[in-house]
């Protein structure tokens, strides 16, 4: 609970116990006490924001306020009525406490970098895109007739300011259950002035998971921004969760075929669908990169000369990780890619990526069954695990050919790479692994920071070269490469790495 919410409980509980015990409060004291409760509740509503988990507590406050207003000097309220009021108020307060435990107003980790962070929203429309071949309904195709709109959110190093802290998600982009996140504050200030000293900054493009949202990994966006990166996260229209546009339109992914669902599709069909989605999102990345660099070159823009066009990277979670790889493959301006627990599709799956690449995987929650058990699983599950095995084998072949890094974190699940692990302490609700969410986020943040610092800033990063005693949960593999400019040029990629014939080196959990 937040401070004023906790104070409300502290005011309601003792009075409720007093009523339950049959104690009679003086009229003056009663009115003064409940005036204080009313003031605290009003201040909470204004500064912290109301949310549905506290609905029962609000009812308890209303009930007690009603009782306080009904008390007069000549009134002699029945003891049974007073006790009933106290009992109901206690039960309502307890209900809110349980709801706030199950779905708390969670705290994002404090960024470890030297900079404060700001965040801003932008909307771009790609009027040159042909979406006729996209896997969308006719109604959605019609809405995209004027161009493909994209909402993006930036996190960046900011000057200290009094700008308000940004909410986690906008109300129109929440569901009834997640609506509380529209009053949950992050650690970044809305439209805070950019910290220009030390720029221009490297630029990173982030892609959320299938049906995810641009804010889904805010922990990582803020961490990278606090270390001097500008991060732009994209809501991929029709393939992300709820997205609200300036014109009032709200879209979601309900009309698109589900990726990863093998109930009525073959491996070949899922590969084709994943490749199509990956290409669409990669094209979104490239378009957004064009727009950001146009702002970077516009003297009228607040982003003028804030980004270094020669230091651009891409990252993403799940399907968004595949999109980051694909965008890196397609666009020479994107120099490095990070895929967090996602399959690969498209060109990268077929040919590999001859640029710096890091892959992060969950470890310990969704392990592939042995061959002896695979045949006994339902056919959709068999197809899922077969595709998973084939995908990982193809990705490893690419790593052995072009080099890169592979990290598996003990105790993590697919959703530990997002903020979702913070949504509830009940892992059955979040799908989080057994590792503490804060610990997983710290490991992910430090490895992502080291990777992009090395390949976009050229800094030496010990975390990428040897076993980490700080993170024993990290099962880290290095696929060795050599800097051979001639071979790189022959491969058609400037400034990337050729590969000597030597095996991968495993460090971390594998050598504990």
Coordinates of N, CA and C in Angstrom, one line a residue, residues 71-180:
X71 N -24.6 10.6 14.3 CA -24.5 10.6 15.8 C -24.9 12.0 16.2
X72 N -25.8 12.1 17.2 CA -26.1 13.3 17.8 C -26.1 13.1 19.3
X73 N -26.1 14.2 20.0 CA -25.9 14.1 21.5 C -27.1 13.3 22.1
X74 N -28.3 13.4 21.5 CA -29.4 12.8 22.1 C -29.6 11.3 21.6
X75 N -28.8 11.0 20.6 CA -28.9 9.6 20.0 C -28.3 8.6 21.0
X76 N -29.0 7.5 21.1 CA -28.5 6.4 21.8 C -28.5 5.2 20.8
X77 N -27.5 5.0 20.1 CA -27.5 4.0 19.0 C -27.4 2.6 19.7
X78 N -28.1 1.7 19.2 CA -28.1 0.3 19.8 C -26.7 -0.3 19.7
X79 N -26.3 -1.0 20.7 CA -24.9 -1.6 20.7 C -24.8 -2.5 19.6
X80 N -25.8 -3.3 19.2 CA -25.8 -4.2 18.2 C -25.5 -3.5 16.8
X81 N -26.1 -2.4 16.6 CA -25.9 -1.6 15.4 C -24.4 -1.1 15.3
X82 N -23.9 -0.6 16.4 CA -22.5 -0.2 16.5 C -21.5 -1.3 16.2
X83 N -21.8 -2.5 16.8 CA -20.9 -3.6 16.6 C -21.0 -4.1 15.2
X84 N -22.2 -4.1 14.6 CA -22.4 -4.5 13.2 C -21.6 -3.6 12.3
X85 N -21.7 -2.3 12.6 CA -20.9 -1.3 11.7 C -19.4 -1.6 11.8
X86 N -18.9 -1.8 13.0 CA -17.5 -2.1 13.2 C -17.1 -3.3 12.5
X87 N -17.9 -4.4 12.6 CA -17.5 -5.7 12.0 C -17.5 -5.5 10.4
X88 N -18.5 -4.9 9.9 CA -18.5 -4.7 8.4 C -17.3 -3.9 7.9
X89 N -17.0 -2.8 8.7 CA -15.9 -2.0 8.3 C -14.6 -2.7 8.3
X90 N -14.4 -3.6 9.4 CA -13.2 -4.4 9.5 C -13.1 -5.4 8.3
X91 N -14.2 -6.0 8.0 CA -14.2 -7.0 6.9 C -13.9 -6.3 5.5
X92 N -14.5 -5.1 5.3 CA -14.2 -4.4 4.1 C -12.7 -4.0 4.0
X93 N -12.2 -3.5 5.1 CA -10.8 -3.2 5.2 C -9.9 -4.4 4.9
X94 N -10.2 -5.5 5.5 CA -9.5 -6.7 5.3 C -9.5 -7.1 3.8
X95 N -10.7 -7.0 3.2 CA -10.8 -7.3 1.8 C -9.9 -6.5 0.9
X96 N -9.8 -5.2 1.2 CA -8.9 -4.3 0.4 C -7.4 -4.7 0.7
X97 N -7.1 -5.1 1.9 CA -5.7 -5.5 2.2 C -5.4 -6.7 1.4
X98 N -6.3 -7.7 1.3 CA -6.0 -8.9 0.5 C -5.9 -8.6 -1.0
X99 N -6.7 -7.7 -1.5 CA -6.7 -7.3 -2.9 C -5.4 -6.6 -3.2
X100 N -4.9 -5.7 -2.3 CA -3.7 -5.0 -2.5 C -2.5 -5.9 -2.3
X101 N -2.6 -7.0 -1.7 CA -1.5 -8.0 -1.6 C -1.5 -8.8 -2.9
X102 N -2.6 -9.2 -3.4 CA -2.7 -10.0 -4.7 C -2.3 -9.2 -5.9
X103 N -2.8 -8.0 -6.0 CA -2.4 -7.1 -7.0 C -1.9 -5.7 -6.4
X104 N -0.7 -5.7 -6.0 CA -0.2 -4.5 -5.3 C 0.1 -3.3 -6.3
X105 N 0.2 -2.1 -5.7 CA 0.7 -1.0 -6.4 C 2.2 -1.1 -6.4
X106 N 2.7 -1.9 -7.3 CA 4.1 -2.3 -7.2 C 5.1 -1.2 -7.5
X107 N 6.3 -1.4 -7.1 CA 7.4 -0.4 -7.2 C 8.4 -0.9 -8.3
X108 N 8.6 -0.1 -9.3 CA 9.7 -0.5 -10.2 C 11.0 -0.2 -9.6
X109 N 12.0 -1.0 -10.0 CA 13.3 -0.9 -9.3 C 13.9 0.5 -9.6
X110 N 14.7 1.0 -8.7 CA 15.4 2.3 -8.9 C 16.5 2.1 -9.9
X111 N 16.5 2.9 -11.0 CA 17.6 2.8 -11.9 C 19.0 3.0 -11.3
X112 N 20.0 2.4 -11.8 CA 21.3 2.4 -11.1 C 22.2 3.4 -11.8
X113 N 21.8 4.1 -12.9 CA 22.7 5.0 -13.6 C 22.7 6.4 -12.9
X114 N 23.6 7.2 -13.4 CA 23.9 8.5 -12.9 C 22.8 9.6 -13.3
X115 N 22.0 9.3 -14.2 CA 21.0 10.3 -14.8 C 19.6 10.0 -14.3
X116 N 18.9 11.1 -14.0 CA 17.5 11.0 -13.9 C 16.9 10.6 -15.2
X117 N 15.6 10.1 -15.2 CA 15.0 9.7 -16.5 C 13.7 10.4 -16.7
X118 N 13.5 10.7 -18.0 CA 12.3 11.3 -18.5 C 11.6 10.4 -19.5
X119 N 10.3 10.7 -19.8 CA 9.6 9.9 -20.7 C 8.6 10.8 -21.5
X120 N 8.5 10.5 -22.8 CA 7.6 11.3 -23.6 C 6.9 10.3 -24.6
X121 N 5.7 10.7 -25.1 CA 4.9 10.0 -26.0 C 5.0 10.7 -27.4
X122 N 5.1 9.9 -28.5 CA 5.0 10.5 -29.8 C 4.1 9.5 -30.6
X123 N 3.5 10.1 -31.7 CA 2.7 9.3 -32.6 C 3.2 9.6 -34.0
X124 N 3.6 8.5 -34.7 CA 4.0 8.6 -36.1 C 3.0 7.8 -37.0
X125 N 2.8 8.3 -38.2 CA 2.0 7.5 -39.2 C 2.8 7.3 -40.4
X126 N 2.9 6.0 -40.8 CA 3.6 5.6 -42.0 C 2.6 5.5 -43.1
X127 N 2.6 6.6 -43.9 CA 1.7 6.7 -45.0 C 2.2 5.9 -46.3
X128 N 3.4 5.4 -46.2 CA 3.9 4.7 -47.4 C 3.8 3.2 -47.3
X129 N 3.2 2.6 -46.2 CA 3.2 1.2 -46.0 C 2.0 0.6 -46.8
X130 N 2.2 -0.5 -47.4 CA 1.2 -1.4 -48.0 C 0.8 -2.5 -47.0
X131 N -0.3 -2.4 -46.3 CA -0.7 -3.4 -45.3 C -1.7 -4.4 -45.9
X132 N -1.9 -4.4 -47.2 CA -2.9 -5.3 -47.8 C -2.5 -6.8 -47.6
X133 N -1.3 -7.1 -47.4 CA -0.9 -8.5 -47.1 C -0.8 -8.9 -45.7
X134 N -1.1 -7.9 -44.8 CA -1.0 -8.2 -43.4 C -2.1 -9.1 -42.9
X135 N -1.9 -10.0 -41.9 CA -2.9 -10.9 -41.4 C -3.9 -10.2 -40.5
X136 N -4.7 -9.3 -41.1 CA -5.7 -8.5 -40.3 C -7.1 -8.7 -40.9
X137 N -8.1 -8.4 -40.2 CA -9.4 -8.4 -40.7 C -9.7 -7.3 -41.6
X138 N -10.8 -7.4 -42.4 CA -11.1 -6.4 -43.4 C -11.4 -5.1 -42.7
X139 N -12.0 -5.1 -41.5 CA -12.3 -3.9 -40.8 C -11.0 -3.2 -40.4
X140 N -10.0 -3.9 -39.9 CA -8.7 -3.4 -39.5 C -8.0 -2.8 -40.7
X141 N -8.0 -3.5 -41.8 CA -7.4 -3.0 -43.0 C -8.0 -1.7 -43.4
X142 N -9.3 -1.5 -43.3 CA -9.9 -0.2 -43.6 C -9.4 0.9 -42.7
X143 N -9.2 0.6 -41.4 CA -8.8 1.6 -40.5 C -7.3 2.0 -40.8
X144 N -6.6 1.2 -41.4 CA -5.2 1.5 -41.8 C -5.1 2.1 -43.2
X145 N -6.2 2.4 -43.8 CA -6.2 2.9 -45.2 C -5.4 4.2 -45.3
X146 N -5.5 5.1 -44.3 CA -4.8 6.3 -44.3 C -3.3 6.3 -43.9
X147 N -2.8 5.1 -43.7 CA -1.4 4.9 -43.2 C -1.4 4.1 -41.9
X148 N -0.3 3.6 -41.6 CA -0.1 2.8 -40.4 C 0.3 3.7 -39.2
X149 N -0.6 3.9 -38.2 CA -0.2 4.8 -37.1 C 0.6 4.0 -36.1
X150 N 1.5 4.6 -35.4 CA 2.3 3.9 -34.4 C 2.5 4.8 -33.2
X151 N 2.1 4.4 -32.0 CA 2.4 5.1 -30.8 C 3.8 4.6 -30.3
X152 N 4.6 5.6 -29.9 CA 5.9 5.2 -29.4 C 6.2 6.0 -28.1
X153 N 7.0 5.4 -27.2 CA 7.3 6.1 -25.9 C 8.8 6.1 -25.8
X154 N 9.3 7.3 -25.4 CA 10.7 7.4 -25.2 C 11.1 7.5 -23.8
X155 N 12.2 6.9 -23.4 CA 12.8 7.1 -22.1 C 14.2 7.6 -22.4
X156 N 14.7 8.6 -21.6 CA 15.9 9.3 -21.9 C 16.5 9.9 -20.7
X157 N 17.8 10.1 -20.7 CA 18.5 10.8 -19.6 C 17.9 12.2 -19.5
X158 N 17.5 12.7 -18.3 CA 16.8 13.9 -18.1 C 17.5 14.8 -17.1
X159 N 17.3 16.1 -17.2 CA 17.8 17.0 -16.2 C 16.8 16.9 -15.0
X160 N 17.3 17.1 -13.8 CA 16.4 17.1 -12.6 C 15.3 18.2 -12.8
X161 N 14.1 17.8 -12.5 CA 13.0 18.8 -12.7 C 11.8 18.4 -11.8
X162 N 10.8 19.3 -11.8 CA 9.6 19.1 -11.0 C 8.5 18.5 -11.8
X163 N 8.8 18.1 -13.0 CA 7.7 17.5 -13.8 C 7.1 16.3 -13.1
X164 N 5.8 16.0 -13.2 CA 5.2 14.9 -12.5 C 5.8 13.6 -13.0
X165 N 5.8 12.6 -12.1 CA 6.2 11.3 -12.5 C 5.1 10.7 -13.4
X166 N 5.6 10.0 -14.4 CA 4.7 9.4 -15.4 C 3.9 8.2 -14.8
X167 N 2.7 8.1 -15.3 CA 1.9 6.9 -14.9 C 2.4 5.7 -15.7
X168 N 2.2 4.5 -15.2 CA 2.7 3.3 -15.8 C 2.0 3.1 -17.1
X169 N 0.7 3.2 -17.2 CA -0.1 3.0 -18.4 C -1.2 4.0 -18.4
X170 N -1.6 4.5 -19.6 CA -2.7 5.4 -19.7 C -4.0 4.6 -19.5
X171 N -5.0 5.3 -18.9 CA -6.3 4.6 -18.6 C -6.9 3.9 -19.7
X172 N -6.9 4.6 -20.9 CA -7.6 4.0 -22.1 C -6.8 2.7 -22.6
X173 N -5.6 2.5 -22.1 CA -4.8 1.4 -22.5 C -4.8 0.3 -21.5
X174 N -5.7 0.4 -20.5 CA -5.8 -0.7 -19.5 C -7.1 -1.4 -19.7
X175 N -7.2 -2.5 -19.0 CA -8.5 -3.3 -18.9 C -9.1 -3.0 -17.5
X176 N -10.3 -3.5 -17.2 CA -10.9 -3.2 -15.9 C -9.9 -3.8 -14.8
X177 N -9.3 -4.9 -15.0 CA -8.4 -5.4 -13.9 C -7.2 -4.6 -13.8
X178 N -6.6 -4.2 -14.9 CA -5.3 -3.5 -14.9 C -5.5 -2.0 -14.8
X179 N -6.7 -1.5 -14.6 CA -6.9 -0.1 -14.6 C -6.2 0.6 -13.4
X180 N -5.8 -0.1 -12.4 CA -5.1 0.5 -11.3 C -3.7 1.0 -11.8

